[in-house]
XYZ file of N, CA, C and O in Angstrom:
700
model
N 97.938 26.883 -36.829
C 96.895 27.607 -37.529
C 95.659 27.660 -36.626
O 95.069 26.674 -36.185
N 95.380 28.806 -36.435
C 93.986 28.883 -35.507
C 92.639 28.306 -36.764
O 92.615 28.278 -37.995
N 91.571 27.882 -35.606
C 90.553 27.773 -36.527
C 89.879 28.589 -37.387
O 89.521 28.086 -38.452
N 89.550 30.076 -37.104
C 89.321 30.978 -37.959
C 90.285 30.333 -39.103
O 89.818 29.511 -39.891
N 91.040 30.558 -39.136
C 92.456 30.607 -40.224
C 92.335 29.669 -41.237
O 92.815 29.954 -42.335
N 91.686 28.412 -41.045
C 91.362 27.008 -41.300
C 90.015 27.590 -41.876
O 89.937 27.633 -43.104
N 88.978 28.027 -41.158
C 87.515 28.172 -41.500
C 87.894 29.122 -42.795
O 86.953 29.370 -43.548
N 88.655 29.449 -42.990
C 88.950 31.090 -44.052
C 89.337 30.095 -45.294
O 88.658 30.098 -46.321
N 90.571 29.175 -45.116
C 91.207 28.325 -46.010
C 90.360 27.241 -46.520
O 90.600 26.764 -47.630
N 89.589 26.900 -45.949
C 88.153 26.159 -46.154
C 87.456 26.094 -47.514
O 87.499 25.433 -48.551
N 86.763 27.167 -46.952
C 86.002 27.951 -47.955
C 86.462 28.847 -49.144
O 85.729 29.133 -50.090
N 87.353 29.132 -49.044
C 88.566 29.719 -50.061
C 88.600 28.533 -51.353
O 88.532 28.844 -52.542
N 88.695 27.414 -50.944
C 89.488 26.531 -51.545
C 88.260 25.392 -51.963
O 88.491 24.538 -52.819
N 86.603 25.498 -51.088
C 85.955 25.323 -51.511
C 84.916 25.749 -52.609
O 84.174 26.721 -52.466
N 84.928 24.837 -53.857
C 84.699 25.595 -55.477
C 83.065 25.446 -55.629
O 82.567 25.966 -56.628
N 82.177 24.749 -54.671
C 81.105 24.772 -55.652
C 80.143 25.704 -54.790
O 80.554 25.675 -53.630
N 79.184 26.401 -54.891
C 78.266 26.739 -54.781
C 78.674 28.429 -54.049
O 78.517 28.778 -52.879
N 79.216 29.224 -55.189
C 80.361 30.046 -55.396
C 79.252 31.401 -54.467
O 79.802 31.939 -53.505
N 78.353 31.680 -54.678
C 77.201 32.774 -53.976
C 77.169 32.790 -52.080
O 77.203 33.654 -51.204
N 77.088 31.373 -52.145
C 77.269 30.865 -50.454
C 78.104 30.921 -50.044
O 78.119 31.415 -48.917
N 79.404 30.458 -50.652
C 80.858 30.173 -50.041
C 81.225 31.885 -49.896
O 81.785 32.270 -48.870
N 80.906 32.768 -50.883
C 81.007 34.325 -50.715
C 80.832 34.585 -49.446
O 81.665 34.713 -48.549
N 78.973 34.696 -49.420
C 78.419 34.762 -48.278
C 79.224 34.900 -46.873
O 79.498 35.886 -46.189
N 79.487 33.538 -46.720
C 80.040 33.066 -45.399
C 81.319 33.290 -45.594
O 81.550 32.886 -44.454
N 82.397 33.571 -45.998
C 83.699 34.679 -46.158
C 83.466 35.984 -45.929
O 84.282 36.671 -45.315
N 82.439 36.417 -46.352
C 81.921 38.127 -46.135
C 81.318 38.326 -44.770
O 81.279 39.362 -44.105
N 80.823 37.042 -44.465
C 80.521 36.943 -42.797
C 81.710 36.937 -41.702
O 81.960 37.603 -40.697
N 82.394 35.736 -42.465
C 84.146 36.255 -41.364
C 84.718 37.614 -41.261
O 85.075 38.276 -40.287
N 84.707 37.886 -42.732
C 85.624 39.266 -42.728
C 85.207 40.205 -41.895
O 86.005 40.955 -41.332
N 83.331 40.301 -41.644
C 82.436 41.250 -41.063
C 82.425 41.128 -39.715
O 82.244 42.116 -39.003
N 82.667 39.594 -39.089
C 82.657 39.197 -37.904
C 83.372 38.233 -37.034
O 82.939 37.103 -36.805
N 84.625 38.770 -36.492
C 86.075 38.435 -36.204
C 85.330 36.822 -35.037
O 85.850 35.723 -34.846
N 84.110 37.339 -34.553
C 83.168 36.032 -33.981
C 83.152 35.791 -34.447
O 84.122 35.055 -34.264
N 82.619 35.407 -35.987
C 81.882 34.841 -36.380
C 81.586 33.005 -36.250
O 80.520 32.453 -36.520
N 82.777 32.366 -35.796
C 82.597 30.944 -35.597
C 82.024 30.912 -34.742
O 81.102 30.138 -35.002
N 81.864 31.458 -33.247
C 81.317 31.106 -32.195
C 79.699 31.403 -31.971
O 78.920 32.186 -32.514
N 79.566 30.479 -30.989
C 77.692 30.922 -30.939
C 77.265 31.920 -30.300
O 76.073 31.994 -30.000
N 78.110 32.830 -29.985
C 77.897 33.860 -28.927
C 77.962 35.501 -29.919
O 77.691 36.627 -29.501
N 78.496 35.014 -31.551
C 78.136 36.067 -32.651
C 76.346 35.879 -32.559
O 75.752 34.821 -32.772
N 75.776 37.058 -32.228
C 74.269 36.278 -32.879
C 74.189 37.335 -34.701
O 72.998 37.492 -34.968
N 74.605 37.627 -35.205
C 74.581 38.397 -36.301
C 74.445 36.929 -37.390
O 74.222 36.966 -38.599
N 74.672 35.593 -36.472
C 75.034 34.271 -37.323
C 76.443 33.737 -36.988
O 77.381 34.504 -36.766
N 76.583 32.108 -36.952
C 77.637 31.349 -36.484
C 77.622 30.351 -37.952
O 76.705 29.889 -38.632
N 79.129 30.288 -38.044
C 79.950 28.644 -38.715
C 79.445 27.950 -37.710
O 79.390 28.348 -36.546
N 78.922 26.516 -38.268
C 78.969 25.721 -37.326
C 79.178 24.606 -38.326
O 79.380 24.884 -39.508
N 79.131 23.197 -37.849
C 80.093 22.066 -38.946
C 79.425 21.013 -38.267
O 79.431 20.986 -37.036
N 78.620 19.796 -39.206
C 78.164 19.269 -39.461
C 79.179 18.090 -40.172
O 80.264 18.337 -40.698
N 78.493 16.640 -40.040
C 78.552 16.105 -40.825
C 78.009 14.327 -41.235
O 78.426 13.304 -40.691
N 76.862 14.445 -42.474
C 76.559 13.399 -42.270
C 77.149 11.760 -42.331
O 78.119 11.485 -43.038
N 76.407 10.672 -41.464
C 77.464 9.771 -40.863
C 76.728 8.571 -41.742
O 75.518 8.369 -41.641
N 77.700 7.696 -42.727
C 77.133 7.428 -43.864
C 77.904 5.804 -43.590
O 78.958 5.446 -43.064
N 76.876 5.169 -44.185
C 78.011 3.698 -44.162
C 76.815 3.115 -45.904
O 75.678 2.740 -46.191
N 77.909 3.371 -46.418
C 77.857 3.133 -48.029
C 77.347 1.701 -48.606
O 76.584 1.453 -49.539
N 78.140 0.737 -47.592
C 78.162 -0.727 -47.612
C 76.483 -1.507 -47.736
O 76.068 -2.414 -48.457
N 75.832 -0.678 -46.693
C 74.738 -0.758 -46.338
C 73.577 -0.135 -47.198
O 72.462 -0.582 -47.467
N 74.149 0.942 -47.512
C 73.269 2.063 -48.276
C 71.867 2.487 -47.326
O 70.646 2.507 -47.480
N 72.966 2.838 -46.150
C 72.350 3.835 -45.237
C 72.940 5.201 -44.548
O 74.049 5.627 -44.870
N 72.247 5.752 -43.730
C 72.613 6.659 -42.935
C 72.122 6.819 -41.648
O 71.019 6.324 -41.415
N 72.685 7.384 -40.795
C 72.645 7.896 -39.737
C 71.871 8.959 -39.036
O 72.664 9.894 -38.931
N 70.901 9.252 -38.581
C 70.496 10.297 -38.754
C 69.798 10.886 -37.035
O 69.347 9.898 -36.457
N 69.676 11.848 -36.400
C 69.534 12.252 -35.131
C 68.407 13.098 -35.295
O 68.346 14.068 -36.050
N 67.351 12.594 -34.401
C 66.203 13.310 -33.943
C 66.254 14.336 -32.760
O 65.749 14.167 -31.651
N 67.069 15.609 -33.264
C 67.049 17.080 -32.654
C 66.099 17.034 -31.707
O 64.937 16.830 -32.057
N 66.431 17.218 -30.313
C 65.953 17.466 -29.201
C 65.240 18.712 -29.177
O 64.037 18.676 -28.916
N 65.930 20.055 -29.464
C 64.811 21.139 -30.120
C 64.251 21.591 -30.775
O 63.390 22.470 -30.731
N 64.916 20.728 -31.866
C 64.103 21.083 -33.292
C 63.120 20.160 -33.799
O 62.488 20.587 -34.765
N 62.810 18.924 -33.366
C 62.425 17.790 -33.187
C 62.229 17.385 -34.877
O 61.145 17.182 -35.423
N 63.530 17.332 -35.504
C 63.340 17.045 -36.923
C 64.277 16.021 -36.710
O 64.781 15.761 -35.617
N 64.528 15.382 -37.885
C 65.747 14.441 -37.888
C 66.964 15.008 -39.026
O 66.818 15.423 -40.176
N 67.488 14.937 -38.673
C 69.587 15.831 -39.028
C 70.564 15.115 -39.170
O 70.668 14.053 -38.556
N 71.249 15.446 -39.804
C 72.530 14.910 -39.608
C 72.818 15.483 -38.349
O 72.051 16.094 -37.604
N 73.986 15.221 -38.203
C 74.591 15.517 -36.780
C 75.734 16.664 -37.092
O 76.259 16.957 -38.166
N 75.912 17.151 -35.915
C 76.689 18.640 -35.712
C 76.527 19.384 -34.673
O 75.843 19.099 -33.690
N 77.194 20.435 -34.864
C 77.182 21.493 -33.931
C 78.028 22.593 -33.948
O 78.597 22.816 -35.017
N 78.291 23.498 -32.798
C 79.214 24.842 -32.924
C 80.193 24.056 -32.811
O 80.177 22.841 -32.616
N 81.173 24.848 -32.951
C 83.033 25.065 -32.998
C 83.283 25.698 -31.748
O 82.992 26.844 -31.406
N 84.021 24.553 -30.939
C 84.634 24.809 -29.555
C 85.823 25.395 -29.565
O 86.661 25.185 -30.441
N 85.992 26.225 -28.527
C 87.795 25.784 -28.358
C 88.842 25.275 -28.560
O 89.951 25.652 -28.939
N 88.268 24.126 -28.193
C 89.830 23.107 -28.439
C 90.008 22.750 -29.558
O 91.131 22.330 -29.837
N 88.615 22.803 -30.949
C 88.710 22.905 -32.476
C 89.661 23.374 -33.164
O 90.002 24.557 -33.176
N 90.273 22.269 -33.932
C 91.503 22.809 -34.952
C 91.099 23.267 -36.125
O 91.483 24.181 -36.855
N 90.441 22.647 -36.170
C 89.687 22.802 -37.821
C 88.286 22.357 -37.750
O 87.860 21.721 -36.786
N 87.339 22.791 -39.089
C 85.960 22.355 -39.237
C 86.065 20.976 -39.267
O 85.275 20.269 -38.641
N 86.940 20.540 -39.918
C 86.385 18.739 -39.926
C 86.133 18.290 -38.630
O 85.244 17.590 -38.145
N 87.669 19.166 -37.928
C 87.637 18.077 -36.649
C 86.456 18.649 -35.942
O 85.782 17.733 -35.471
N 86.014 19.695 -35.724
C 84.955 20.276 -35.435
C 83.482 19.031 -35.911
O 82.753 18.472 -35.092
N 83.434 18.938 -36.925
C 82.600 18.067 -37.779
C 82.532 16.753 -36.784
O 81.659 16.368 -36.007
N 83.897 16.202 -37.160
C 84.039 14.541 -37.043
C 83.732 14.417 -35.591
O 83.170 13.425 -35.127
N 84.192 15.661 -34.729
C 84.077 15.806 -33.108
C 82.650 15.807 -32.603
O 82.318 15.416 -31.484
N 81.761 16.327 -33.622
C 80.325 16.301 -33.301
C 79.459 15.232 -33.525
O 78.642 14.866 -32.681
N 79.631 14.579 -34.901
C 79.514 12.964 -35.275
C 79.454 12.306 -34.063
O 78.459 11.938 -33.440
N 81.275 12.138 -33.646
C 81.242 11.391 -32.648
C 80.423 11.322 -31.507
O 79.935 10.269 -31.095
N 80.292 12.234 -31.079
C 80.032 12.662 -30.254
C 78.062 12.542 -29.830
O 77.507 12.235 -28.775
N 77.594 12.866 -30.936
C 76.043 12.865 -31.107
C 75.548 11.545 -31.460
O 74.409 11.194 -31.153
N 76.680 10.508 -32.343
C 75.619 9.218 -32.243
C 76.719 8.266 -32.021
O 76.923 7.250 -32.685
N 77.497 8.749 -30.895
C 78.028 7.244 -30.159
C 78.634 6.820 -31.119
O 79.043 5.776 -30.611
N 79.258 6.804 -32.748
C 79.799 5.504 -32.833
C 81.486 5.741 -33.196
O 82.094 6.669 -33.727
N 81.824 4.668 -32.738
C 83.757 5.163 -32.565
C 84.255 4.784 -33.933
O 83.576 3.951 -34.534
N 85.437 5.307 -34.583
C 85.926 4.626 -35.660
C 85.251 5.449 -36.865
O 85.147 4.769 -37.886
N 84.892 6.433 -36.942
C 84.316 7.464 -38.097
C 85.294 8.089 -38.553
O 86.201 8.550 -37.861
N 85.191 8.180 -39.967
C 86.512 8.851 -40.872
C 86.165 9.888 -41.750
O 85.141 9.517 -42.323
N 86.490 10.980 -42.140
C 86.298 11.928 -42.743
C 85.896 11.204 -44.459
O 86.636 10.489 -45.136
N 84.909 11.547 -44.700
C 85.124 11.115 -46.664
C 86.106 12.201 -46.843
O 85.993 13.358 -46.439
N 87.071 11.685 -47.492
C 88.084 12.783 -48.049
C 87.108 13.587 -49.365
O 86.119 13.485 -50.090
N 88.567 14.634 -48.891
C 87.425 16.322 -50.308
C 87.223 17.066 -49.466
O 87.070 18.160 -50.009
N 87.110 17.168 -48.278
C 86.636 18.450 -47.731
C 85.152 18.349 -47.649
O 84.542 17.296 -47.835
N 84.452 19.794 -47.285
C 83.529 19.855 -47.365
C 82.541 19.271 -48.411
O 82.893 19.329 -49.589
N 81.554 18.814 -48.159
C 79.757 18.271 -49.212
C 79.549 19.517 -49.968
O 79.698 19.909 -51.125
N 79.112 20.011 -48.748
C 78.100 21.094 -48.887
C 78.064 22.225 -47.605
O 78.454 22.155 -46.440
N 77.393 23.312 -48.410
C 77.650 24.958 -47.399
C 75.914 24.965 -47.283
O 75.342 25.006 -48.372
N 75.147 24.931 -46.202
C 73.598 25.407 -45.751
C 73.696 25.865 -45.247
O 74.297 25.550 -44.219
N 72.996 27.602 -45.546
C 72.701 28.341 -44.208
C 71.175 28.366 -44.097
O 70.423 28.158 -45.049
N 70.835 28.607 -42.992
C 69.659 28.273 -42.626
C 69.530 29.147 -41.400
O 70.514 29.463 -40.732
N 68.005 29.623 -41.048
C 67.987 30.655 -40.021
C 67.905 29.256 -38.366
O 68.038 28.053 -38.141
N 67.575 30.664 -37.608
C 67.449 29.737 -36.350
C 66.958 30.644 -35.433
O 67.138 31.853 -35.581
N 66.151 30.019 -34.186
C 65.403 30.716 -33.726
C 66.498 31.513 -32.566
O 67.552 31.025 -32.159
N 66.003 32.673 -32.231
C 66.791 33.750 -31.320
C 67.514 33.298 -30.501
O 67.387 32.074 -30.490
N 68.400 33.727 -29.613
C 68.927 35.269 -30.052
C 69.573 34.994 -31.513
O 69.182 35.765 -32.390
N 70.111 34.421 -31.733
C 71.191 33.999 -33.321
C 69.619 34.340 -34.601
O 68.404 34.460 -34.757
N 71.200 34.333 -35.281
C 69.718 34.318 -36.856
C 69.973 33.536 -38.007
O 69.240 33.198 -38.937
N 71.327 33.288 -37.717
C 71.149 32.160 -38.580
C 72.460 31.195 -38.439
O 73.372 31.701 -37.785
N 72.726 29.701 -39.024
C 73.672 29.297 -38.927
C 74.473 29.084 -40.202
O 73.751 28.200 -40.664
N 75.314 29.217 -41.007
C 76.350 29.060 -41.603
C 76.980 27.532 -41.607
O 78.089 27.331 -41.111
N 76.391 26.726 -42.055
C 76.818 25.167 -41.698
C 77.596 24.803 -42.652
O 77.254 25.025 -43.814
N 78.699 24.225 -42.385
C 79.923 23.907 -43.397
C 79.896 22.145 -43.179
O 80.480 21.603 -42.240
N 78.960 21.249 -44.423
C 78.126 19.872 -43.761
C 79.600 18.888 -44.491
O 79.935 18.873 -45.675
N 80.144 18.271 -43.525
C 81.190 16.892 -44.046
C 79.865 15.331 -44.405
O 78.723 15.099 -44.010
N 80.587 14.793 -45.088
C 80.480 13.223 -44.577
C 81.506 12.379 -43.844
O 82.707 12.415 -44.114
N 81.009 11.674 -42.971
C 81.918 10.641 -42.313
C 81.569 9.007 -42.349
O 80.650 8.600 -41.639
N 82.244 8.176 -43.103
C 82.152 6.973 -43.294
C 82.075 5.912 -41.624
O 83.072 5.651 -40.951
N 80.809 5.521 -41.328
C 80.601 4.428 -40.660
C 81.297 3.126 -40.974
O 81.344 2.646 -42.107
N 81.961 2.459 -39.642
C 82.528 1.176 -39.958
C 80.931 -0.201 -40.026
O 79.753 -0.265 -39.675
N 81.801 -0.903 -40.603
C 80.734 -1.842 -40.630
C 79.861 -2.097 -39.762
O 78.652 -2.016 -39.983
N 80.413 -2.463 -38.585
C 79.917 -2.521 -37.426
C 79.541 -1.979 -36.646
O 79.476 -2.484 -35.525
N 79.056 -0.497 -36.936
C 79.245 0.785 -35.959
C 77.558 0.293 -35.291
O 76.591 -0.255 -35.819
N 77.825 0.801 -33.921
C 77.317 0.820 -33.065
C 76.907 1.977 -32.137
O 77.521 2.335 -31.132
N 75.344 2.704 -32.816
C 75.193 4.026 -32.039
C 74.023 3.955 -30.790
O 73.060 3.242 -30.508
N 74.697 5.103 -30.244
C 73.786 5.577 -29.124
C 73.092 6.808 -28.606
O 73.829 7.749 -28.900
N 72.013 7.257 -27.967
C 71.511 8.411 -28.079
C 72.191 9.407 -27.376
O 72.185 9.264 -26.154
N 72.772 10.373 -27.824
C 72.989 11.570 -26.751
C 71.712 13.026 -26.117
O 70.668 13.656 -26.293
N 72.705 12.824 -25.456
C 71.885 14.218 -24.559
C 71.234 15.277 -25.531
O 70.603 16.194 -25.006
N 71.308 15.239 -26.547
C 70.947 16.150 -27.667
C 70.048 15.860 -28.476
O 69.585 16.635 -29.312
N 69.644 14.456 -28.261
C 68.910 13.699 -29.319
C 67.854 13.312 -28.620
O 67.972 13.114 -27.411
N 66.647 13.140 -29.270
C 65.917 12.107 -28.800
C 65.900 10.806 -29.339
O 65.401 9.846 -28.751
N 66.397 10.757 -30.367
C 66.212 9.128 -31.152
C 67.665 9.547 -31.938
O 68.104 10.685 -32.109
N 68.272 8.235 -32.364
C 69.356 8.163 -33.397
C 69.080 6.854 -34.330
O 69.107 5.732 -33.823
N 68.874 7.005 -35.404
C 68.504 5.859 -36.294
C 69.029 6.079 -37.451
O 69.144 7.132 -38.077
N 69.436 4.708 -37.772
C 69.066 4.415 -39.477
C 68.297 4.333 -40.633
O 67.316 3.624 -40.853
N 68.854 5.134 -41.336
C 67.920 5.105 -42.370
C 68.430 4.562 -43.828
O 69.601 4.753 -44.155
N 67.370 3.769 -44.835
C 67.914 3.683 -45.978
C 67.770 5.057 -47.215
O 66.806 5.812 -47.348
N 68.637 5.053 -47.748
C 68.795 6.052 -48.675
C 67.122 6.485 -49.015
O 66.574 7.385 -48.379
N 66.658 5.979 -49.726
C 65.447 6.170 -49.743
C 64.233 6.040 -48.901
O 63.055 5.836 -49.194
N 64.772 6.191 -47.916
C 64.011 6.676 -46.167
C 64.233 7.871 -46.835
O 63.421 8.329 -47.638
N 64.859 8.187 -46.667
C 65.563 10.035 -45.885
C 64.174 10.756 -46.657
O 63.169 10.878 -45.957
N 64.133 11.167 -47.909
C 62.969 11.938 -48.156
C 61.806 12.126 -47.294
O 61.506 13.283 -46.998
N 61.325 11.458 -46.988
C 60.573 10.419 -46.100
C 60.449 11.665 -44.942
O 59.570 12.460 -44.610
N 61.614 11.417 -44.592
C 61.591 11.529 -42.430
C 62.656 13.002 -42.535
O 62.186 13.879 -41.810
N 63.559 13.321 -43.038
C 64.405 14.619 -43.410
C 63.861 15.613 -43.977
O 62.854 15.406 -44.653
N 64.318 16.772 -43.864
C 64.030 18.263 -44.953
C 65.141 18.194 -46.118
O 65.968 17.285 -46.192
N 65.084 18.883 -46.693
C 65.716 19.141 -48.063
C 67.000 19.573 -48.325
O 67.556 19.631 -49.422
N 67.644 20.018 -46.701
C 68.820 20.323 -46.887
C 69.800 18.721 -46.359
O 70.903 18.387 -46.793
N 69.235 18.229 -45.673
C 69.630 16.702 -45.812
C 69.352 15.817 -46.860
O 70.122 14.867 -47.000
N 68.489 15.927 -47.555
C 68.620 15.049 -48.986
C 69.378 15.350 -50.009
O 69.710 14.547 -50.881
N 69.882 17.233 -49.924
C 70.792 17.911 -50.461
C 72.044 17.284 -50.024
O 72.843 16.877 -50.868
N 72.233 17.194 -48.991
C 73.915 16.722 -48.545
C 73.738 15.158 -48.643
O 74.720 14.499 -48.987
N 72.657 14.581 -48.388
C 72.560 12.810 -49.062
C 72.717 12.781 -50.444
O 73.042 11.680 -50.890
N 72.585 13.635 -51.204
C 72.493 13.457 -52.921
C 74.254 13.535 -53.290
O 74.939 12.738 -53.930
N 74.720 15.088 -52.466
C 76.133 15.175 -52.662
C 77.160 14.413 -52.288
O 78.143 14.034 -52.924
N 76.890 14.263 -51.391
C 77.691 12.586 -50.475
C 77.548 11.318 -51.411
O 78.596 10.874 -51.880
N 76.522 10.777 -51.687
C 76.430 9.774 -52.591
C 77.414 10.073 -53.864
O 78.256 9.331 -54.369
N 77.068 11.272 -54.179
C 77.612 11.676 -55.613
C 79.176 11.622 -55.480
O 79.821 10.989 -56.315
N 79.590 12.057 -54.788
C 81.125 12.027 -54.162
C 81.640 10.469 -54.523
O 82.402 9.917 -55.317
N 80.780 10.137 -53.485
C 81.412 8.509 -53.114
C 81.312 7.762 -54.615
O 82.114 6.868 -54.887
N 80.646 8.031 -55.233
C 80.787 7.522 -56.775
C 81.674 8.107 -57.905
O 81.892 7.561 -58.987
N 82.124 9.242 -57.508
C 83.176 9.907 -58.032
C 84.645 9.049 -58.294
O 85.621 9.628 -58.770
């Protein structure tokens, strides 16, 4: 299954926030790019925040250009099978720590959000990924800072579409 194919089955099969999930289906259908960053009409890109429950914290990355603090993510490469792995591949990848697992369910949450040129906006399809106890992060090339935060940090130091995917994530995990 190519990733388009996966990104289509995704969102198909994802039930809540029925206006958005449209949206970004009406964006594939419109734009055979549309996953890659080189659509600027707008890109899928996959996210996902990196959560260790135990603690009742999170993870969170101080964006090198955006200089906000994020969950972690990014575009959909090549070698991407799917959004998660897309997701879990960016996790890894942005705060160093090994041993991260998908929260099962699929997707949190769907944010689109604009972005500065050439693109206009991104299409973010946001996972959670469960931190091991012991996880141990580090800064990447993308970040300027990677820290922890307690649940009730995040308001704090985040925008609203991260307290959105901290509210849904929590809510999950209590499910």
């Amino acid at each position: 299954m190519s990733l388009f194919d996966d990104a289509v089955l995704v969102l198909k099969g994802y039930e809540d926030q029925t206006e958005l999930r449209q949206a970004y289906l009406d964006h594939l259908a419109e734009h055979p790019d549309g996953l890659w960053k080189a659509c600027r009409a707008g890109h899928i890109t996959a996210s996902a925040l990196v959560i260790d429950p135990e603690a009742g914290r999170v993870l969170l990355t101080l964006h090198r250009k955006l200089r906000m603090w994020l969950q972690m993510g990014g575009h959909c490469e090549a070698g991407d099978s799917s959004l998660a792995g897309a997701a879990l591949r960016e996790a890894t990848e942005e705060s160093g720590v090994s041993g991260l697992s998908l929260l099962p369910g699929g997707p949190v949450r769907l944010d689109r959000h604009p972005i500065p040129p050439p693109c206009h906006c991104h299409f973010d399809v946001q996972y959670a990924v469960l931190a091991p106890p012991d996880a141990a992060h580090a800064v990447s090339d993308e970040s300027l800072d990677v820290r922890w935060f307690g649940y009730d940090e995040v308001p704090e130091v985040a925008d609203e579409s991260v307290v959105r995917l901290l509210e849904a994530t929590r809510a999950r995990l209590a499910a």
